[in-house]
Coordinates of C-alpha atoms in Angstrom, one line a residue:
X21 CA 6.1 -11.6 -21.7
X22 CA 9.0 -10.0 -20.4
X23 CA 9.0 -6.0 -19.0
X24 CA 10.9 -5.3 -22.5
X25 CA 8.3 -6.7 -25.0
X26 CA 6.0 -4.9 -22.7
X27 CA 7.4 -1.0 -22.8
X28 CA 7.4 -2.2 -26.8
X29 CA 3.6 -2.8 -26.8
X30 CA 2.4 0.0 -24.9
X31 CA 4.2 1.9 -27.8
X32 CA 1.6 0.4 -30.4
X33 CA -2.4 1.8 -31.9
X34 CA -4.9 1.1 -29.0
X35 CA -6.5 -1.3 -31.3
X36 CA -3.3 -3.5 -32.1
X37 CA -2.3 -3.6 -27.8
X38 CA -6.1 -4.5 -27.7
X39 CA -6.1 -7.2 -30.1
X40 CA -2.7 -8.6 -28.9
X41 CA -3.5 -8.2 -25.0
X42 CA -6.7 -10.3 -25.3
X43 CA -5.2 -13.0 -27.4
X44 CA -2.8 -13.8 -25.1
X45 CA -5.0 -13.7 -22.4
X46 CA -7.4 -16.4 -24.8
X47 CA -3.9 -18.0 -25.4
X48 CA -3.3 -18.4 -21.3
X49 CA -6.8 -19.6 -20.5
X50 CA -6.0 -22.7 -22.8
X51 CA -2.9 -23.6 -21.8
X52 CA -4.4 -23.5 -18.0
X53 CA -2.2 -20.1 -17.0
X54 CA -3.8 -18.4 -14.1
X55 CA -5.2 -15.5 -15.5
X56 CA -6.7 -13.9 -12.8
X57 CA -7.5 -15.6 -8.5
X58 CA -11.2 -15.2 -7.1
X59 CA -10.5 -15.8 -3.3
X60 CA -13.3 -17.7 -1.3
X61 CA -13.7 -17.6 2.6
X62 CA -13.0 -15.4 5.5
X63 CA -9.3 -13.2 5.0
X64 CA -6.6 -15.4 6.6
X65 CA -3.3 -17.3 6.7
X66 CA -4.6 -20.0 4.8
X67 CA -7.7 -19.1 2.1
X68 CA -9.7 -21.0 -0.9
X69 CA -8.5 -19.8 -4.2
X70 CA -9.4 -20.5 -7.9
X71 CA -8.1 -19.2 -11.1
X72 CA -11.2 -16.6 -12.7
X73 CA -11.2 -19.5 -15.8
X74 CA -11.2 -22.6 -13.2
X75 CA -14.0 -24.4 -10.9
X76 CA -12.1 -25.8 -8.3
X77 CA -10.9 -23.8 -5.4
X78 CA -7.7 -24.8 -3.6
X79 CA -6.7 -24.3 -0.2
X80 CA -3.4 -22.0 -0.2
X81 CA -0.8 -20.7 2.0
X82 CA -1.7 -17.4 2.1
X83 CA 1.6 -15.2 1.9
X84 CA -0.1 -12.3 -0.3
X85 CA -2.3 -10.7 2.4
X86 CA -2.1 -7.2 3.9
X87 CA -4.2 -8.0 6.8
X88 CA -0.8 -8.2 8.7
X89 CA -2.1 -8.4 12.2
X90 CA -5.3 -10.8 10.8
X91 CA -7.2 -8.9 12.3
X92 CA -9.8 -9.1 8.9
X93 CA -11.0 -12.6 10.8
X94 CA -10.7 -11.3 14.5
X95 CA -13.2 -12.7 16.7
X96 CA -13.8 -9.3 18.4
X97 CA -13.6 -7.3 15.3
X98 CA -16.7 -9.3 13.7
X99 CA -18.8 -9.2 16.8
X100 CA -18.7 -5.3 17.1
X101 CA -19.5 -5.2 13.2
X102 CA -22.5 -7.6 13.9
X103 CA -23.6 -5.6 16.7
X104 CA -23.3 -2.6 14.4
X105 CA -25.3 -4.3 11.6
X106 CA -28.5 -4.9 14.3
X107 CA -28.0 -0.4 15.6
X108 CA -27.2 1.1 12.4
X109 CA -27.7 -1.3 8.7
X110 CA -25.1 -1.7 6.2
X111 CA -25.3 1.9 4.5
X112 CA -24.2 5.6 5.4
X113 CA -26.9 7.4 3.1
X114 CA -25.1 9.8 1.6
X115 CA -22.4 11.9 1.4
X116 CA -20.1 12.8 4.0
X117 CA -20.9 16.9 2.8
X118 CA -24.7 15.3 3.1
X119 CA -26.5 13.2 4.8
X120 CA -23.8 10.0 5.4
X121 CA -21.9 11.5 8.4
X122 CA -22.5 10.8 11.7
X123 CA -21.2 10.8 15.3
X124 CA -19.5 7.4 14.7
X125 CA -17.5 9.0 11.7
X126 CA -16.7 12.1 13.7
X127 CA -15.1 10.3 17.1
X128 CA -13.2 7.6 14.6
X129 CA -11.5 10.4 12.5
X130 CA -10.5 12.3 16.0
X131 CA -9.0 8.7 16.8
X132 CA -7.2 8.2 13.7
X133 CA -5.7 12.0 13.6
X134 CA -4.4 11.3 17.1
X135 CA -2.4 8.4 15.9
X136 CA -0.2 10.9 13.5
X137 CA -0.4 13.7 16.3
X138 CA -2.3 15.8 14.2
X139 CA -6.1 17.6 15.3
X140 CA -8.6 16.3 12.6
X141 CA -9.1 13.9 9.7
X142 CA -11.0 12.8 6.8
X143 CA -12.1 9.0 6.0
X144 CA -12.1 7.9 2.5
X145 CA -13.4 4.9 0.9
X146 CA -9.9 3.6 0.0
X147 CA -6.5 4.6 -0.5
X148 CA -6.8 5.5 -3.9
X149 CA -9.7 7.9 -3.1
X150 CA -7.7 9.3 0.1
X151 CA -4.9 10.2 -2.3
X152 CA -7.0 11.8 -5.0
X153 CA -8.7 13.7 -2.0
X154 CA -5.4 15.2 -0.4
X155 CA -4.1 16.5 -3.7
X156 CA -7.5 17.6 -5.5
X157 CA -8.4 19.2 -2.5
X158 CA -5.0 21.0 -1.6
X159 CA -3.5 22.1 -4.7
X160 CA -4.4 23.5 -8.2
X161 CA -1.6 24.7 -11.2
X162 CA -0.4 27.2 -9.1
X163 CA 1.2 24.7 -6.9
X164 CA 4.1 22.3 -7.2
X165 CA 4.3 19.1 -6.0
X166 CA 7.9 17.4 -5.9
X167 CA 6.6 13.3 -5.6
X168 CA 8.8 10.4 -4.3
X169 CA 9.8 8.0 -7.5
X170 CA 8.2 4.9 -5.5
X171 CA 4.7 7.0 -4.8
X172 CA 1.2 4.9 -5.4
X173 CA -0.7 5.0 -9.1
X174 CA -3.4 6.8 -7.4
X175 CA -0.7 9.6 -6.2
X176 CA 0.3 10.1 -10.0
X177 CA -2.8 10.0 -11.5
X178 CA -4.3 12.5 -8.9
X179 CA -1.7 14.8 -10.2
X180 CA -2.4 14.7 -13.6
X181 CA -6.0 15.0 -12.7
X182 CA -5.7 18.0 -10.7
X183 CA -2.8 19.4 -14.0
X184 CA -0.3 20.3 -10.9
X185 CA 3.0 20.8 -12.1
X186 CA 5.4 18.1 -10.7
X187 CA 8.9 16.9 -10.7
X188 CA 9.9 13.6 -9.1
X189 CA 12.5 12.4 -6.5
X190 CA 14.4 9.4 -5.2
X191 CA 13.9 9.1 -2.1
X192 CA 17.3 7.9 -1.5
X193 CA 18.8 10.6 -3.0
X194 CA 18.1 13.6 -0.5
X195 CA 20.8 15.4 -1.2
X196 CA 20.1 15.5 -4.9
X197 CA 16.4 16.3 -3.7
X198 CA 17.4 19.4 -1.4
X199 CA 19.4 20.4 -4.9
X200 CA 16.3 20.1 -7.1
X201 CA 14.3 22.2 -4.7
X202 CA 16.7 24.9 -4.8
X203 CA 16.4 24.5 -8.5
X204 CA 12.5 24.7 -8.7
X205 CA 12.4 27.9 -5.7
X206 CA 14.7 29.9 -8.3
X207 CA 12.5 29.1 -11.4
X208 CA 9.4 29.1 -9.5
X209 CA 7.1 32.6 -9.0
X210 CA 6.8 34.1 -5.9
X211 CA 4.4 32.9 -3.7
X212 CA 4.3 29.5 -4.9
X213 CA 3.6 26.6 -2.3
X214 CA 5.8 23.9 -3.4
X215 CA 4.3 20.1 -2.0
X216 CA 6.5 17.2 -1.3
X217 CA 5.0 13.5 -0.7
X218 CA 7.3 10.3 0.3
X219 CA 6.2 6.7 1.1
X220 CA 7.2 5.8 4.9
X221 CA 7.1 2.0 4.8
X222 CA 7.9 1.6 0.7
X223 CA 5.1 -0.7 -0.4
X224 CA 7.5 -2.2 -3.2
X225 CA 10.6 -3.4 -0.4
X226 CA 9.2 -2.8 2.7
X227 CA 11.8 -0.8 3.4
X228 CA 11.5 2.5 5.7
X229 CA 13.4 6.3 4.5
X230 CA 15.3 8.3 6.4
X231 CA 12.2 10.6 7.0
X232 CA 14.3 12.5 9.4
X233 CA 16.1 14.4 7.1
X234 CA 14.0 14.4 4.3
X235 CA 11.9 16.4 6.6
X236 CA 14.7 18.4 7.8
X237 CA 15.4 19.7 4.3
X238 CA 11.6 20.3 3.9
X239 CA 11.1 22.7 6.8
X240 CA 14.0 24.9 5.6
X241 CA 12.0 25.2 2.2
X242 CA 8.9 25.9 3.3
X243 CA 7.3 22.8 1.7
X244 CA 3.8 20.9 2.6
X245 CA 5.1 17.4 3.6
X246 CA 2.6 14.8 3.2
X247 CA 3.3 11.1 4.1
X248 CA 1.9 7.9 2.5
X249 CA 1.8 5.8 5.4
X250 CA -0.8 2.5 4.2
X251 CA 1.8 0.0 4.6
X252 CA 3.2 1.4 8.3
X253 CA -0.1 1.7 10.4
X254 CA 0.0 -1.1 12.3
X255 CA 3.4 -3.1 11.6
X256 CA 5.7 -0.6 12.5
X257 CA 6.0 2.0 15.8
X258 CA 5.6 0.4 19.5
X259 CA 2.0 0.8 19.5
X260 CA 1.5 0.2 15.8
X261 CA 1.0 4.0 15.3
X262 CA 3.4 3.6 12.4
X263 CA 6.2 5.3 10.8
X264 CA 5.9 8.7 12.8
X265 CA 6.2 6.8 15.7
X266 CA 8.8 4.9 15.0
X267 CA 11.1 7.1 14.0
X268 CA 9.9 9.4 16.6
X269 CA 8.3 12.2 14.6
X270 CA 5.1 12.1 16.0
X271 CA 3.1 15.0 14.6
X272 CA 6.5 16.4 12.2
X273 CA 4.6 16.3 9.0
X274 CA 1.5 18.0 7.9
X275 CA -0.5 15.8 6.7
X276 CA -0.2 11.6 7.1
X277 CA -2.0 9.1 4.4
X278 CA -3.4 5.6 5.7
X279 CA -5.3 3.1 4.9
X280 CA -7.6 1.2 7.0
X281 CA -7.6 -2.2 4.6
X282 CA -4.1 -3.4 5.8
X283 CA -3.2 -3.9 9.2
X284 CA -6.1 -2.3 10.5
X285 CA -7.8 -5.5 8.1
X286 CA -10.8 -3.4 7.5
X287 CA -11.8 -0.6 4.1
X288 CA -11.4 2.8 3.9
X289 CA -9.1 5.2 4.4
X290 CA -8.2 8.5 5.8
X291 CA -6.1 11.6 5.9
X292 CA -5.2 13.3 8.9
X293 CA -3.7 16.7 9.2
X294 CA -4.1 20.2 10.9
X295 CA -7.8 21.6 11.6
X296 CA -6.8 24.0 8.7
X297 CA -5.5 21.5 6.0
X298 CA -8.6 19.4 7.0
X299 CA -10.9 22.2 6.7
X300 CA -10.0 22.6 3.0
X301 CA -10.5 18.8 2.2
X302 CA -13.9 18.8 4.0
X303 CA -15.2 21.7 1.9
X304 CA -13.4 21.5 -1.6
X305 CA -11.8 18.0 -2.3
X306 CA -14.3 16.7 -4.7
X307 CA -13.4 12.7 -4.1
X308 CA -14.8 13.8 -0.4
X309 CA -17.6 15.8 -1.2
X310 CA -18.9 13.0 -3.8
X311 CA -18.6 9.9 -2.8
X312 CA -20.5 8.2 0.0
X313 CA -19.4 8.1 3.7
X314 CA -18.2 5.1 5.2
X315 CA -20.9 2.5 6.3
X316 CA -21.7 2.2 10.3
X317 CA -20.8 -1.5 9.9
X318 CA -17.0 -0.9 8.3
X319 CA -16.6 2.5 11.1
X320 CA -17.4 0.2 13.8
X321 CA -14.5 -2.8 12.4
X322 CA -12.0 0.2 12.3
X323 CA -12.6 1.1 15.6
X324 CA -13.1 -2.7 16.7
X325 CA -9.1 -3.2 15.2
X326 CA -7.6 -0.7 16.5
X327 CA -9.2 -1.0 20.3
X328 CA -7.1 -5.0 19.6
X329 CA -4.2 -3.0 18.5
X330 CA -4.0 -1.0 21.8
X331 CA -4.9 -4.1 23.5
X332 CA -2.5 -6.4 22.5
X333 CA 1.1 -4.7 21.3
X334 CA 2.2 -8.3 21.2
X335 CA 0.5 -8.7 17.6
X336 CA 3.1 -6.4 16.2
X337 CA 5.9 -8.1 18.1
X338 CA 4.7 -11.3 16.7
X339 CA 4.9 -9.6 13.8
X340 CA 7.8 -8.3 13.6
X341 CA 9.3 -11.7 14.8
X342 CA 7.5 -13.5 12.3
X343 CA 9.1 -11.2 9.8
X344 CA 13.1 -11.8 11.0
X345 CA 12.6 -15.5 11.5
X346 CA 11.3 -15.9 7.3
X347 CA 13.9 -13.3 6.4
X348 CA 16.6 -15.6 8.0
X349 CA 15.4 -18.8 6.1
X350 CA 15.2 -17.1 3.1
X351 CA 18.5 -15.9 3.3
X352 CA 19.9 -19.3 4.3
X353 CA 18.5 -21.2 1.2
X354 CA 20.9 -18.2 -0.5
X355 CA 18.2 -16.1 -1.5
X356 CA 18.1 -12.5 -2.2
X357 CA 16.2 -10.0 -0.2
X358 CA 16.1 -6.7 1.3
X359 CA 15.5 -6.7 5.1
X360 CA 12.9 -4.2 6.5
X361 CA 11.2 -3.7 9.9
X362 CA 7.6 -4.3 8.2
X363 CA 5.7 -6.9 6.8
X364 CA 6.6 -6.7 3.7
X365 CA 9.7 -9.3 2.2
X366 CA 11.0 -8.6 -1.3
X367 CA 12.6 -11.9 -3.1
X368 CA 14.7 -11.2 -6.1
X369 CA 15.4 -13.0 -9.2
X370 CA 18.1 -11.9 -11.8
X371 CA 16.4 -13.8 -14.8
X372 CA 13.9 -10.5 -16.7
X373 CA 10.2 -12.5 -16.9
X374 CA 11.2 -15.4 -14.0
X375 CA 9.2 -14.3 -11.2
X376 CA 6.0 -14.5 -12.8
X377 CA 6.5 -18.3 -14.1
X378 CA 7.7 -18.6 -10.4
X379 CA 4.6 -17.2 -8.7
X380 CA 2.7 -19.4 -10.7
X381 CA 4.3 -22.6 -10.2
X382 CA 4.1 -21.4 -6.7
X383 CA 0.2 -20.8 -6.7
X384 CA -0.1 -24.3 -8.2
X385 CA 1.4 -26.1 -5.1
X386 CA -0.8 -24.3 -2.9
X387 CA 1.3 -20.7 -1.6
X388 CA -0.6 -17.9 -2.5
X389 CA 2.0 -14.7 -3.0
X390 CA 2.2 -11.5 -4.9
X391 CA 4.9 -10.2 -7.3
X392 CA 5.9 -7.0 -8.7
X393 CA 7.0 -6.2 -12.4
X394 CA 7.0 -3.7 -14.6
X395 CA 5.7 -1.2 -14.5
X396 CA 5.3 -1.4 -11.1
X397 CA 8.6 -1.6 -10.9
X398 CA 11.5 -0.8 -13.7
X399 CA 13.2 -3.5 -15.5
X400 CA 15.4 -6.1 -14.2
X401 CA 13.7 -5.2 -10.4
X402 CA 11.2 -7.6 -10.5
X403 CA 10.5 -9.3 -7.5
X404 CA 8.3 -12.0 -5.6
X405 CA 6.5 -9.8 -2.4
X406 CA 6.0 -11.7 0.7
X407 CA 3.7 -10.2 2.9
X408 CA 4.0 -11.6 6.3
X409 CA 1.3 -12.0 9.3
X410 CA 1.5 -12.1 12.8
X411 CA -0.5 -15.4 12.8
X412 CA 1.4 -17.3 10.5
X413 CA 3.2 -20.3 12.4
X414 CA 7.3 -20.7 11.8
X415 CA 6.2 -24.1 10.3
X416 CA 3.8 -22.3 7.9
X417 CA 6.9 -20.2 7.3
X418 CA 9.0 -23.1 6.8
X419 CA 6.7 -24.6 4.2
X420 CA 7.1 -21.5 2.3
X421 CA 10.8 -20.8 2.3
X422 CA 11.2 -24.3 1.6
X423 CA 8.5 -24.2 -1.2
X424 CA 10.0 -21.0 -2.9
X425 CA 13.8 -22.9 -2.5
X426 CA 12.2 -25.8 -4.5
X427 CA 10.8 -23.9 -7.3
X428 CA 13.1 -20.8 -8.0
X429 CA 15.7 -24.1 -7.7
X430 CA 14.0 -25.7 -10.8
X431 CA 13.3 -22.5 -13.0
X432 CA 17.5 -22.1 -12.3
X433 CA 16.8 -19.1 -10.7
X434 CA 18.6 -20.1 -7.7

């Protein structure tokens, strides 16, 4: 189904997208369609995968991963996680607000905060919930938040949650953003904090903003900046300290978004921030307040990743040299991409509806790889998302250019 027929079925009853949505699921199940990948076996470059309606697992090229570092299967990682099993069990208790904090949590935000330069932070259970936290616990229908086009689900539906008015903004438009703020301060009452959020690595191309002056026109407008950094912590910045560092705006936005399930290869999440800001999300952000604090066991693989970050730079520089050598081999088989200074590698196709028969003839012959449609992104932008790891070998690289070639070559989308 291609992003068309879909915009024309969400348009239909709930019982009629029902009906239809589950008979072509029935309808891919026979015909052997992957409907759905159960993974088996420690997070890696290469993995066991089976489709939800198979029983076989296959060993795959793993090109889908955001443990970019691989770091998820780090000798070191798993032996202070262990060790942190025997001192502490597998559960926090409680509530951060309760009984689930503890000094662990405390010294780990302090270390995450310092990688934004900012004074204190929250950890989350995920992304999703660190995003519901910042804006349920910062902003009611008083405020307005202006939101970058490209922002997370969890961003927009936190929004809507909360009932904060918002208007949205390309990110690569800044001088038609500085004009919609102007627009919004003249309508707007006095008093009225106006909120601003942009992506710094975009999770969709990998691509990085020019945060410089987006920031620039947000100071002179009085606006709350916060930054959704989960795909730069770790691939991008000298130390891995991501977007902020490097673009050299260490501590230039209020508050910073990360997650800890990406480079870092762990769970969790956090936002980091003033002691102020913070103070707020501690005490009224209901995600926070509600939901159980971290485990011991997932604090101490946090801590465990970044203490191998620190220790060995070289990961990202493996990275990041990993990254340019696919990007060149893709682009010499005449493929389209965008070229970014993460881990992310966005493949085009111009044919609506190709990438996903693509992904799963990939899948198939054994290279497991994400893709983004509609409505994750708009029509006619679907793409094939490599996600690249400092482990991967050139000839694992090789394998998979020369894989993707073969099969975009015989759907004639190359």
């Amino acid at each position: 189904m291609d992003s068309r027929a879909l915009i024309e079925l969400e348009r239909q009853p709930f019982k009629q997208r029902l009906a239809f949505q589950y008979s072509l699921y029935l309808n891919e199940v026979e015909q052997g369609f992957m409907t759905g990948r159960e993974g088996f076996g420690p997070v890696d470059r290469r993995m066991k995968y089976k489709d939800l309606n198979s029983d076989q697992f296959n060993d795959v090229l793993v090109f889908g991963s955001n443990s970019y570092l691989g770091l998820s299967n780090d000798p070191y990682v798993k032996a202070k996680v262990i060790e942190a099993v025997e001192k502490y069990g597998i559960g926090s208790g409680g509530s951060p607000a309760f009984s689930g904090y503890t000094r662990q949590h405390k010294e780990l935000e302090q270390r995450l905060a310092a990688l934004a330069g900012h004074e204190d932070a929250v950890l989350l259970p995920g992304g999703y919930m660190a995003n519901l936290c910042w804006v349920n616990g910062l902003m009611n229908r008083n405020d307005i938040i202006v939101y970058d086009k490209n922002s997370h689900a969890s961003v927009i539906n936190a929004i809507k949650m909360t009932n904060v008015p918002f208007y949205t903004f390309d990110p690569e438009r800044l001088e038609e953003f500085e004009k919609l703020i102007v627009r919004i301060k003249q309508k707007a009452k006095p008093g009225v904090q106006i909120f601003s959020t942009v992506e710094g690595v975009r999770s969709i191309d990998g691509t990085i903003i020019e945060l410089k002056q987006y920031l620039e026109i947000c100071r002179a407008h009085d606006i709350i900046v916060i930054l959704d950094d989960a795909h730069g912590l770790g691939t991008v910045g000298k130390h891995g300290r991501g977007t902020l560092e490097h673009l050299g705006l260490m501590g230039q936005v209020d508050l910073r978004m990360s997650t800890c399930s990406k480079a870092i290869g762990a769970q969790g999440a956090f936002v980091s921030g003033s002691k102020e800001h913070i103070f707020l999300l501690r005490n009224f952000s209901y995600p926070y307040l509600f939901t159980s604090g971290l485990a011991q066991p997932t604090i101490a693989a946090i801590s465990a990743a970044l203490d191998v970050i620190e220790r060995e730079p070289e990961r990202i520089e493996r990275l990041h040299e990993n990254v340019r050598y696919m990007q060149d081999q893709l682009e010499a088989q005449g493929m389209r991409i965008i070229r970014g200074d993460s881990g992310i590698i966005p493949v085009f196709f111009s044919e609506d509806g190709v990438v996903r028969k693509i992904n799963r003839a990939l899948y198939r012959r054994g290279l497991f790889a994400n893709i983004m449609e509609y409505p994750m992104v708009p029509p006619g932008l679907e793409r094939l998302r490599l996600s690249v790891m400092a482990t991967h070998t050139h000839e694992e690289i090789d394998t998979a250019v020369e894989m993707i070639a073969q099969v975009a070559r015989e759907h004639g989308a190359l």
